[in-house]
PDB file of C-alpha atoms in Angstrom:
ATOM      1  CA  UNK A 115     -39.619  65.821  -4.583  1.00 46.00           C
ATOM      2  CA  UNK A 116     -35.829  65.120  -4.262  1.00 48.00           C
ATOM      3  CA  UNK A 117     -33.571  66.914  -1.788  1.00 44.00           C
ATOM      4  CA  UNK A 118     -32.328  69.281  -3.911  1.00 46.00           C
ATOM      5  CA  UNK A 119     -35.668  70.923  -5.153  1.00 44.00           C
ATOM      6  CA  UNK A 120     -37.160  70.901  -1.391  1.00 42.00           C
ATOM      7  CA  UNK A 121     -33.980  72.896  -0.155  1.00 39.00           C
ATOM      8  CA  UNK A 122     -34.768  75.500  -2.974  1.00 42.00           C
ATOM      9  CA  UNK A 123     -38.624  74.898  -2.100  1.00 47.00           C
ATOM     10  CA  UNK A 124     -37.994  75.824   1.439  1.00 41.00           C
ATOM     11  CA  UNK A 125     -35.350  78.812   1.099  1.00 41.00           C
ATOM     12  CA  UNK A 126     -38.012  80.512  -1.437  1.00 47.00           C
ATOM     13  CA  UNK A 127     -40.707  80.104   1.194  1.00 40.00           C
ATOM     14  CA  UNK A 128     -38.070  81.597   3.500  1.00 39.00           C
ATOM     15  CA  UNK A 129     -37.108  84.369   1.748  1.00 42.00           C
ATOM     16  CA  UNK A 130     -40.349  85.647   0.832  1.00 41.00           C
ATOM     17  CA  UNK A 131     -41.862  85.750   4.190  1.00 40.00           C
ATOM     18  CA  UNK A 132     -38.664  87.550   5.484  1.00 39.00           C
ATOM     19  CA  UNK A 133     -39.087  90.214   2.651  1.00 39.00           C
ATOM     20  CA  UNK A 134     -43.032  90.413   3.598  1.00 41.00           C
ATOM     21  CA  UNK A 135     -42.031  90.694   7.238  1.00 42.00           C
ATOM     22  CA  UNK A 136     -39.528  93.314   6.130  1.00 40.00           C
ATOM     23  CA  UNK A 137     -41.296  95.323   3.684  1.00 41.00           C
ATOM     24  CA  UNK A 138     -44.590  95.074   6.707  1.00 38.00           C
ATOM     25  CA  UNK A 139     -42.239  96.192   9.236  1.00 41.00           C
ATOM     26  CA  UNK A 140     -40.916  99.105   6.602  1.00 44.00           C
ATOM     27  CA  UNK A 141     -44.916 100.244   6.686  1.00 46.00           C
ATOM     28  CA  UNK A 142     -45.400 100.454   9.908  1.00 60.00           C
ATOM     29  CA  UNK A 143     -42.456 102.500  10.766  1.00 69.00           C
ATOM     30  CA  UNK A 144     -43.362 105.628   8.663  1.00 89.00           C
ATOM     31  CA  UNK A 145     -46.448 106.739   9.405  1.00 94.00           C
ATOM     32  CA  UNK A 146     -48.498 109.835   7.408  1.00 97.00           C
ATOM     33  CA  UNK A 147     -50.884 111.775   9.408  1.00 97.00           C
ATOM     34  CA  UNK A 148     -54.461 111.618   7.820  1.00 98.00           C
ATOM     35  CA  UNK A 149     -55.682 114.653  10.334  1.00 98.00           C
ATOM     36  CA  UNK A 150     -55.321 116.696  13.657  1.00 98.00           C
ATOM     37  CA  UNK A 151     -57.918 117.811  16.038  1.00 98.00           C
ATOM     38  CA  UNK A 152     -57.171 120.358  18.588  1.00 97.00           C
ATOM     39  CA  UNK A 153     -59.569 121.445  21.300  1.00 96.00           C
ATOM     40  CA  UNK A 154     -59.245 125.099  23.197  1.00 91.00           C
ATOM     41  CA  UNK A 155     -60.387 125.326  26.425  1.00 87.00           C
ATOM     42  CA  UNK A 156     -63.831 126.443  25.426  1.00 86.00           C
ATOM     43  CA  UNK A 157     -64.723 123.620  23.481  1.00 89.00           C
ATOM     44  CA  UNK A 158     -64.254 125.027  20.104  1.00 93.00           C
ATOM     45  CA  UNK A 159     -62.675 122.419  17.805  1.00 96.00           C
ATOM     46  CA  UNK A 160     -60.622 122.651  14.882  1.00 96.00           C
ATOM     47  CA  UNK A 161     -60.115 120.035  11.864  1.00 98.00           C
ATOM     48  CA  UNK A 162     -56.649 119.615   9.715  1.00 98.00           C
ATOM     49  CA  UNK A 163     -56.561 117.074   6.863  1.00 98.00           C
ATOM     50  CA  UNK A 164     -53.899 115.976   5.058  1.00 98.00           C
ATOM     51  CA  UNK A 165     -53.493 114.801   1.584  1.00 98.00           C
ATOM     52  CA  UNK A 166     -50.504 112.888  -0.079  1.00 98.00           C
ATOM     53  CA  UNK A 167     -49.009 111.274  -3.099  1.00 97.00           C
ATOM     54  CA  UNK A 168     -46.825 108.848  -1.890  1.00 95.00           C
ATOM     55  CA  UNK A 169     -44.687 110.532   0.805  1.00 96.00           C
ATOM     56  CA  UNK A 170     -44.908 113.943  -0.997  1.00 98.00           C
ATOM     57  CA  UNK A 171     -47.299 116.475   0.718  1.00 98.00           C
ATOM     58  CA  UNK A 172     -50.266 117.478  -1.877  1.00 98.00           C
ATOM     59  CA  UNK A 173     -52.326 119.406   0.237  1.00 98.00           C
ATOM     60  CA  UNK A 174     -53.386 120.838   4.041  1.00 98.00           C
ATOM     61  CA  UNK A 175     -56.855 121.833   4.750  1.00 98.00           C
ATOM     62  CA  UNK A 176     -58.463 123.636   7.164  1.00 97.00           C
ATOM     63  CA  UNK A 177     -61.455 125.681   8.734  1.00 95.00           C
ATOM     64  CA  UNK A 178     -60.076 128.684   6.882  1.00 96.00           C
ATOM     65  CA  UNK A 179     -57.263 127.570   3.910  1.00 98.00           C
ATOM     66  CA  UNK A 180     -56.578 125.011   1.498  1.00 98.00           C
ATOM     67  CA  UNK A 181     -52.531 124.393   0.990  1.00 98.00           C
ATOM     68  CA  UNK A 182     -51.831 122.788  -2.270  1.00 98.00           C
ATOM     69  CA  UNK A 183     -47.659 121.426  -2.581  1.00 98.00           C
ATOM     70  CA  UNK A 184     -45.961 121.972  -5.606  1.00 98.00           C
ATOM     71  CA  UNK A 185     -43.084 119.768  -5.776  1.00 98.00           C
ATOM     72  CA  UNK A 186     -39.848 119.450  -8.245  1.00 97.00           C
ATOM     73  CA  UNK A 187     -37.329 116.719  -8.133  1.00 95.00           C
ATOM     74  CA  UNK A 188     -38.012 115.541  -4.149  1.00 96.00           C
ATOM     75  CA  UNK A 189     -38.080 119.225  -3.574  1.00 98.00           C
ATOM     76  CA  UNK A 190     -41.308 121.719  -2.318  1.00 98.00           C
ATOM     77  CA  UNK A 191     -41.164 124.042  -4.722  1.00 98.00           C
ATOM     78  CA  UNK A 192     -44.522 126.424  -4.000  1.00 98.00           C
ATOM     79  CA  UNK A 193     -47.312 126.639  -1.699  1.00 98.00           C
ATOM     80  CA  UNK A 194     -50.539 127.379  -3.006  1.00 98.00           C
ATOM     81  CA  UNK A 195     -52.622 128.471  -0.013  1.00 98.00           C
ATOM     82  CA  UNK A 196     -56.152 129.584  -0.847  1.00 98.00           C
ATOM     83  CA  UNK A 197     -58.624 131.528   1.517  1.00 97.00           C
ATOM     84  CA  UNK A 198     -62.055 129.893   2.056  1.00 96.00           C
ATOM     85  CA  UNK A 199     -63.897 132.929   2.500  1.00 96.00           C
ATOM     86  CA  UNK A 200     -62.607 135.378   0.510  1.00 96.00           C
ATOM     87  CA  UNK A 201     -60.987 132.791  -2.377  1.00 96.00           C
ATOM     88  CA  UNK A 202     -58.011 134.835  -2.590  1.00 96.00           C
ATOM     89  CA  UNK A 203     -55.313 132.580  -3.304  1.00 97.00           C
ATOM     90  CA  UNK A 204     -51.906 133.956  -2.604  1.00 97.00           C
ATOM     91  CA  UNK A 205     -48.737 131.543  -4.083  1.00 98.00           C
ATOM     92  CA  UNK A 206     -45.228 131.094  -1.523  1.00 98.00           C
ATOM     93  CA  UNK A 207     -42.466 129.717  -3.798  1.00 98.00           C
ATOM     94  CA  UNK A 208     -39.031 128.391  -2.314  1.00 98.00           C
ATOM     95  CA  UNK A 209     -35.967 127.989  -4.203  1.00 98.00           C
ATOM     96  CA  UNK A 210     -32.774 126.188  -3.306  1.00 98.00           C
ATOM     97  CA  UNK A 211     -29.294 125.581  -4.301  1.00 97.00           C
ATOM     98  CA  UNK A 212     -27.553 122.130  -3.949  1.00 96.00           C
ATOM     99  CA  UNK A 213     -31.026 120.965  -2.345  1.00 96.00           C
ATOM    100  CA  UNK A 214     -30.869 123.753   0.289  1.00 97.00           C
ATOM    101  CA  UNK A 215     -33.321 126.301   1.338  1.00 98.00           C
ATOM    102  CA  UNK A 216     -31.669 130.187   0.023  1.00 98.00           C
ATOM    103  CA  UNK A 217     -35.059 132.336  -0.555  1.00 98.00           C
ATOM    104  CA  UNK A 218     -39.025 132.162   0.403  1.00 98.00           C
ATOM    105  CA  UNK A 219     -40.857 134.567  -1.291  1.00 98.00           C
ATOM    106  CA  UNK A 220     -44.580 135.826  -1.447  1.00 97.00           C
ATOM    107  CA  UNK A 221     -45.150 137.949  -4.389  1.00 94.00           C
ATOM    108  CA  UNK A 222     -45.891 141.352  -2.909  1.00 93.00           C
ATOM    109  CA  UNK A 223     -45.785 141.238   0.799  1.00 96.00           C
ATOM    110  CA  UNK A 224     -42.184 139.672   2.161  1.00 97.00           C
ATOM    111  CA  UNK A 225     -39.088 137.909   0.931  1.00 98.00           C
ATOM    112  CA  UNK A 226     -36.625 135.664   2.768  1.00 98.00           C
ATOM    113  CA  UNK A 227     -33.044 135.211   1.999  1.00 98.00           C
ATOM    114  CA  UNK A 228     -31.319 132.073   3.846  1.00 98.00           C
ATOM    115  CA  UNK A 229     -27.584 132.080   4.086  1.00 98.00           C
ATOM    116  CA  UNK A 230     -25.805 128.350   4.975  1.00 98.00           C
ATOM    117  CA  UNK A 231     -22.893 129.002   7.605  1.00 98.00           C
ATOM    118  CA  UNK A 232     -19.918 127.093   7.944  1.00 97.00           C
ATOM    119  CA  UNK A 233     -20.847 125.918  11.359  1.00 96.00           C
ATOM    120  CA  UNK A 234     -24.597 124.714  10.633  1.00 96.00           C
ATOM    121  CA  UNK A 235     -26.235 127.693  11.730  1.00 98.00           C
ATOM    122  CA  UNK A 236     -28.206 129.621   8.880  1.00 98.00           C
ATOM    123  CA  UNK A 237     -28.267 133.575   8.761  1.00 98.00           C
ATOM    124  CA  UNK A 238     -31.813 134.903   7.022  1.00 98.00           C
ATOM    125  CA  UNK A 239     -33.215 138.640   6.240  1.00 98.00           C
ATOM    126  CA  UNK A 240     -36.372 139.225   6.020  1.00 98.00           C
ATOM    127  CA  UNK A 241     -37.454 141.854   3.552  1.00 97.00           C
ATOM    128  CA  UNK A 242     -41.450 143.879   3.162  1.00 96.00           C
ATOM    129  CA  UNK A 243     -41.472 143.719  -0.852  1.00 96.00           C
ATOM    130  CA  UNK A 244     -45.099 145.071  -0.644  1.00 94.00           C
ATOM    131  CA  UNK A 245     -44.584 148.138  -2.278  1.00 91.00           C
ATOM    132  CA  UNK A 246     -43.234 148.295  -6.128  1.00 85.00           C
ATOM    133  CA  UNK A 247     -39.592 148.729  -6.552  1.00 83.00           C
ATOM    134  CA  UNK A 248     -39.013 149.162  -2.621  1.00 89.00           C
ATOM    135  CA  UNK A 249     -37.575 146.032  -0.380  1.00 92.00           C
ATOM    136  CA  UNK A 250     -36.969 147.161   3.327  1.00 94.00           C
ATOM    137  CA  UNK A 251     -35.871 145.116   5.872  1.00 95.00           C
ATOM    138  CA  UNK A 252     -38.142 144.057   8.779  1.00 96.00           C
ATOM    139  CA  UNK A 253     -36.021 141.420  10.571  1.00 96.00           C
ATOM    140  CA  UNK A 254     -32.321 138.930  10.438  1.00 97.00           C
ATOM    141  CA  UNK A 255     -31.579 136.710  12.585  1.00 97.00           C
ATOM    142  CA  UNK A 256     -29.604 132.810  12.818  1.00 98.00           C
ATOM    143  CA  UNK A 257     -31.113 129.575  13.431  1.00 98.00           C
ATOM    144  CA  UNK A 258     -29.323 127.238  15.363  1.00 98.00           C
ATOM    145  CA  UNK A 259     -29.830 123.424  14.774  1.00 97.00           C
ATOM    146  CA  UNK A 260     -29.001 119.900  16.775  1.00 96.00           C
ATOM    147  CA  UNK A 261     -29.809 116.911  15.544  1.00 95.00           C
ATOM    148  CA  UNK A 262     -31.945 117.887  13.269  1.00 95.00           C
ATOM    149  CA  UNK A 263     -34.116 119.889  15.157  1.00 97.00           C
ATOM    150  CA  UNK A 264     -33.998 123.712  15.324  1.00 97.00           C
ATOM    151  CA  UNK A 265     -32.949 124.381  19.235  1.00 97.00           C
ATOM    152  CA  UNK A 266     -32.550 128.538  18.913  1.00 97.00           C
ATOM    153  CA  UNK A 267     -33.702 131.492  16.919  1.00 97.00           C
ATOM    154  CA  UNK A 268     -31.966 134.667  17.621  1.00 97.00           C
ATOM    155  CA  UNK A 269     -33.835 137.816  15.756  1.00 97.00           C
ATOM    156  CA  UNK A 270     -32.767 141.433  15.802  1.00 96.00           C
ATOM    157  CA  UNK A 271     -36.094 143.462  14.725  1.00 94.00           C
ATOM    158  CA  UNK A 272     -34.611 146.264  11.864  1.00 94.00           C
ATOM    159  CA  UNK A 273     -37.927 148.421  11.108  1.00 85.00           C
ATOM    160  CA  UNK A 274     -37.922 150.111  14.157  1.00 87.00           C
ATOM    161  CA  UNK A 275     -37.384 153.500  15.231  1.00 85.00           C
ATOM    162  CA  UNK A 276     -33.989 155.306  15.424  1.00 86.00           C
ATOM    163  CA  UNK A 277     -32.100 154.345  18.617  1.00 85.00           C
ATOM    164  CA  UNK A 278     -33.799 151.377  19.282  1.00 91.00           C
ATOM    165  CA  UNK A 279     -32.870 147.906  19.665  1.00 92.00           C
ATOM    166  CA  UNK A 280     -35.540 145.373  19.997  1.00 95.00           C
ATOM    167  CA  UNK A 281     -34.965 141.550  20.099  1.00 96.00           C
ATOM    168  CA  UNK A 282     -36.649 138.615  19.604  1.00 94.00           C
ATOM    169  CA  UNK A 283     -34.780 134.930  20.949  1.00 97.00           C
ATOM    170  CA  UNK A 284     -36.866 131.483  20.794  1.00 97.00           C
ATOM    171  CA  UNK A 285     -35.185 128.508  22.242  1.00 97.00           C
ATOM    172  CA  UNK A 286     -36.661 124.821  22.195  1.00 97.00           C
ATOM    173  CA  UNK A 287     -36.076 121.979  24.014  1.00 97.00           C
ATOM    174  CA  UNK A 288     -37.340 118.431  22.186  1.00 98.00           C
ATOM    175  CA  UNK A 289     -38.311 114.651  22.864  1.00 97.00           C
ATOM    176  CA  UNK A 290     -36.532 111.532  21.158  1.00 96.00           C
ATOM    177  CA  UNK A 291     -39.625 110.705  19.447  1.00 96.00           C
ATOM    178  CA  UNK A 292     -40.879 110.997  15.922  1.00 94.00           C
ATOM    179  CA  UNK A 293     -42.114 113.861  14.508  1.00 96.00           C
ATOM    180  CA  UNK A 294     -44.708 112.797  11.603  1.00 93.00           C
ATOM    181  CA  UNK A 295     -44.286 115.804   9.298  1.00 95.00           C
ATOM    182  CA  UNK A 296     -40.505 115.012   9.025  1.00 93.00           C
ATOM    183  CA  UNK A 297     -41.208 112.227   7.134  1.00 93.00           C
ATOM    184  CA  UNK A 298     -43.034 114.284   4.380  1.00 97.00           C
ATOM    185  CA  UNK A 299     -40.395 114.056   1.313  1.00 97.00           C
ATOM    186  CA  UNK A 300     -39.278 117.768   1.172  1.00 97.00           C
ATOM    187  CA  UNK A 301     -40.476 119.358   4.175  1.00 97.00           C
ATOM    188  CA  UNK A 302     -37.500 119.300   6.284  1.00 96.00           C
ATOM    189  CA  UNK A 303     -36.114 121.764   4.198  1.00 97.00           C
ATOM    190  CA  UNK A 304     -38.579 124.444   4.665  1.00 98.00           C
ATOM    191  CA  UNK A 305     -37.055 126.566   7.473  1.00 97.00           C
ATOM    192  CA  UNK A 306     -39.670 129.208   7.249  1.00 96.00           C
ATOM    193  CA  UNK A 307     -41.714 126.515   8.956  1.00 95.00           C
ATOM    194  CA  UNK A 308     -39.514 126.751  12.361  1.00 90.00           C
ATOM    195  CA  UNK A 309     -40.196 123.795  15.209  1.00 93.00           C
ATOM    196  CA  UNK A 310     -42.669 121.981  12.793  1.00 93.00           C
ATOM    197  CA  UNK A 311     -39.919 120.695  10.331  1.00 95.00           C
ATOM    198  CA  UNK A 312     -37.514 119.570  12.953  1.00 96.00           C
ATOM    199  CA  UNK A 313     -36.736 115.698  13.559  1.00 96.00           C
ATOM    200  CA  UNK A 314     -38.255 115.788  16.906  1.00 98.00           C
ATOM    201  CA  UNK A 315     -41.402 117.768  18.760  1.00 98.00           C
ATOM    202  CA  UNK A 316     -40.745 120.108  20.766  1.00 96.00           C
ATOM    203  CA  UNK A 317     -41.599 120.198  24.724  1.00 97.00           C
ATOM    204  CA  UNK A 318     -40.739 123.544  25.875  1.00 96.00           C
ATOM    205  CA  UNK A 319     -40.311 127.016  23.689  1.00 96.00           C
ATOM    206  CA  UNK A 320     -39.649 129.576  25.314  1.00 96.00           C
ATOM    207  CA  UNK A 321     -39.551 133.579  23.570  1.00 95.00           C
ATOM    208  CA  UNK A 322     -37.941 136.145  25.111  1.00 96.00           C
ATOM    209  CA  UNK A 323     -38.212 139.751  23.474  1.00 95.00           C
ATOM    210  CA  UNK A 324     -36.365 142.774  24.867  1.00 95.00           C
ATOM    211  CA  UNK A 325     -36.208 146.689  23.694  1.00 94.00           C
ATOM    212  CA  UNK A 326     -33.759 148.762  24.495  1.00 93.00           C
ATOM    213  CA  UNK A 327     -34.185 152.469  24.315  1.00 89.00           C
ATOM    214  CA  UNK A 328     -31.955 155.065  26.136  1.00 84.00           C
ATOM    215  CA  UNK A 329     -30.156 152.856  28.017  1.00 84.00           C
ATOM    216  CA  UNK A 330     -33.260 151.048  29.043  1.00 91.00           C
ATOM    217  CA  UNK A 331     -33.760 147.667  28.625  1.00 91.00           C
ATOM    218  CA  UNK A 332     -37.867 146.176  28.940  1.00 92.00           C
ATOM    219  CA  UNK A 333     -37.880 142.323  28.423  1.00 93.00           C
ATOM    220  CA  UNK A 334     -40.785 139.696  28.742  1.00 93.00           C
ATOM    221  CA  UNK A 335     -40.765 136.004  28.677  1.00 93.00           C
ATOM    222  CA  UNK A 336     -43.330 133.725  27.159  1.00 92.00           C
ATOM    223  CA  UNK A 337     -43.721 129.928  27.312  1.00 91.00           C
ATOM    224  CA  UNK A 338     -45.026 127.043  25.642  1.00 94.00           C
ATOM    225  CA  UNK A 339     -45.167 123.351  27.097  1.00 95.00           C
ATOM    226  CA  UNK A 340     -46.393 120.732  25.543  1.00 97.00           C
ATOM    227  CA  UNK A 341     -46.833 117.125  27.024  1.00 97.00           C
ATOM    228  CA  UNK A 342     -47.515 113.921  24.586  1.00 98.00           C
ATOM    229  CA  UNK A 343     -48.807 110.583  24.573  1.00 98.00           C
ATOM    230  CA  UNK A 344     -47.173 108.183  22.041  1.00 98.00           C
ATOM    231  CA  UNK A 345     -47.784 104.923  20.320  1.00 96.00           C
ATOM    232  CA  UNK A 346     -45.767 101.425  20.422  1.00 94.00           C
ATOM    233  CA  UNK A 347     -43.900 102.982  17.137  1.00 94.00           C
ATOM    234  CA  UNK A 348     -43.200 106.530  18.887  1.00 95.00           C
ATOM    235  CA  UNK A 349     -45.594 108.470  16.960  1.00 97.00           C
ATOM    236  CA  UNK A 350     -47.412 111.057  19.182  1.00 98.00           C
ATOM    237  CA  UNK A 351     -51.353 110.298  19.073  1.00 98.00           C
ATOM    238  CA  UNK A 352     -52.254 113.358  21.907  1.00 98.00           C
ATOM    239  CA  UNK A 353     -50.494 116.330  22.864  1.00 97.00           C
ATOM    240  CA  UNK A 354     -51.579 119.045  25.659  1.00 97.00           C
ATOM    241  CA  UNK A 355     -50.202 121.923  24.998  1.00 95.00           C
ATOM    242  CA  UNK A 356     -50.283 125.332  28.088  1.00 91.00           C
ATOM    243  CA  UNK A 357     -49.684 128.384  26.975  1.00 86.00           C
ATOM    244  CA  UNK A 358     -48.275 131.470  29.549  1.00 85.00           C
ATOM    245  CA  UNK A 359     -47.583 134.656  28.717  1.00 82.00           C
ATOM    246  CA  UNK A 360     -47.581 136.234  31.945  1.00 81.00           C
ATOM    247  CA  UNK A 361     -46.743 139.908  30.930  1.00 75.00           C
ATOM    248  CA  UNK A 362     -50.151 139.820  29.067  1.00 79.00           C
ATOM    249  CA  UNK A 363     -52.172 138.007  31.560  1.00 82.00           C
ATOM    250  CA  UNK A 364     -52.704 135.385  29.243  1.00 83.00           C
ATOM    251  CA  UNK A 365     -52.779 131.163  29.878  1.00 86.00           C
ATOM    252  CA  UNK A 366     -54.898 128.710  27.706  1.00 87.00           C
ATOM    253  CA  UNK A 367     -54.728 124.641  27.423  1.00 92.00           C
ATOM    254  CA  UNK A 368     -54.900 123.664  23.788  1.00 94.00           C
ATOM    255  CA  UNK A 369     -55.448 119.546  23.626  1.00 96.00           C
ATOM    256  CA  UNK A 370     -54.554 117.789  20.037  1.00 97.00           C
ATOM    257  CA  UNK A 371     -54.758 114.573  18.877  1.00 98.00           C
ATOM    258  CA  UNK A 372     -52.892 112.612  15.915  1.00 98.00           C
ATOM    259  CA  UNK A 373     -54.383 110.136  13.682  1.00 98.00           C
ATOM    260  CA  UNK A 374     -52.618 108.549  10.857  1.00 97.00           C
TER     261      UNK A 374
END
C-alpha cells in the first residue's frame, strides 16, 4: 500500500468511527419513555405505556383509556382517547396557525380558544359547547412561560353567580433537567396539557383559589412537591411526589418511576 492510499485508508477509518461515535452519542441523548409506574401510599399501582413512531407519539395507555395521536405535518392534530369500560371513544382535535396552538376542541362538551400575546404570554377562553347552538363561557385566563416551561397560570372563573369573583392562580417552579415528553415531536405545543409539555419538570406547584363575595375575600392554598432521581444523561428515572391541601385535610405520597 503506498502512502497516499494508507492516508485515505486511515482518514476513512477515522471518519466513520467519529460519525458512529456521533450518531451513538445522538441516541443516547434523546430518550422515549416506554412506561411509568406510580405507587399511592396504599400500595395500589398504576401502569402507563407508551407507543411511538419515530419521535411522534402514537398512543398512551392506561388502566382506564387508550390515547391514539393523530399527527399532520410534525403537528398533533387529534387525540383519540377511548374508555376501557364503557368503549366510548370521545375525539380532542387541535388546530394551529403558523405552527401555534389557537383552539382545542371536544365535540360537545368544551372549546378552547388560545390567543399569542406580544410579550409571550398566551390569553385562552374556555367555552361549555355541550348544549346545541349555545357556547358559554366557564373560564379565561394567561399563561405565563420561561424558558420553555410554563411558570404561571392566572384564571378568572366566569360561570359563577352574579357578584362574585372567584380565582384560580397556579405557579411552578422547575429543575434544569430533561423532561422526556418534550422530546415527543409535537407535544410542546399542546398547552391544554399545562406543566407536562414544558422543557423542564416541575418541583413545586402551588394553586391558590380565592372568592370574593360582598367584600369578602375566602382563599386556600394547595401544594405539590415533587423530588427526583436522575440518570448520567439527566433523565428522571424516580420521582416522589407529596401532596397538601391543608384546607381539606388532605396529604398523600405518590412514588413514580421512569423507564425508557
Amino acid at each position: 500500500m503506498n502512502k497516499t492510499k494508507y492516508v485515505f485508508w486511515l482518514l476513512s477509518v477515522v471518519f466513520l468511527v467519529l460519525v458512529s461515535c456521533t450518531h451513538e452519542d445522538q441516541d443516547d441523548s434523546i430518550k422515549f419513555l416506554k412506561s411509568i409506574v406510580e405507587t399511592t401510599d396504599g400500595g395500589s399501582v398504576k401502569i402507563t405505556t407508551f407507543s411511538y413512531n419515530g419521535a411522534e407519539i402514537s398512543s398512551i395507555v392506561d388502566d382506564s383509556t387508550i390515547k391514539e395521536f393523530k399527527y399532520n405535518l410534525g403537528l398533533i392534530t387529534a387525540i383519540d382517547i377511548t374508555n376501557k369500560t364503557t368503549s366510548v371513544k370521545t375525539t380532542v382535535e387541535y388546530f394551529y396557525e403558523n405552527g401555534k396552538l389557537i383552539q382545542v376542541k371536544l365535540a360537545g362538551d368544551y372549546m378552547i380558544n388560545y390567543v399569542h400575546n406580544s410579550d409571550g404570554t398566551i390569553s385562552y377562553e374556555k367555552f361549555d359547547i355541550s348544549t346545541l347552538n349555545l357556547k358559554v363561557k366557564i373560564h379565561h385566563g394567561v399563561l405565563t412561560f420561561k424558558n420553555g416551561n410554563i411558570i404561571k397560570e392566572e384564571r378568572v372563573l366566569d360561570n359563577q353567580a352574579v357578584g362574585v369573583i372567584s380565582k384560580y392562580n397556579v405557579y411552578y417552579d422547575y429543575d434544569y433537567k430533561l423532561n422526556p415528553l418534550h422530546n415527543i415531536v409535537g407535544y410542546d405545543k399542546l398547552l391544554d396539557h399545562e406543566e407536562l409539555m414544558s422543557s423542564n419538570n416541575y418541583l413545586i406547584s402551588t394553586v391558590e383559589t380565592s372568592v370574593e363575595k360582598d367584600g369578602q375575600i375566602i382563599s386556600s392554598a394547595s401544594f405539590y412537591k415533587n423530588t427526583f432521581q436522575y440518570d448520567k444523561r439527566n433523565y428522571p428515572i424516580e420521582k416522589n411526589s407529596l401532596v397538601s391541601i391543608p384546607h381539606k385535610g388532605i396529604s398523600y405520597n405518590l412514588k413514580t418511576t421512569y423507564h425508557y
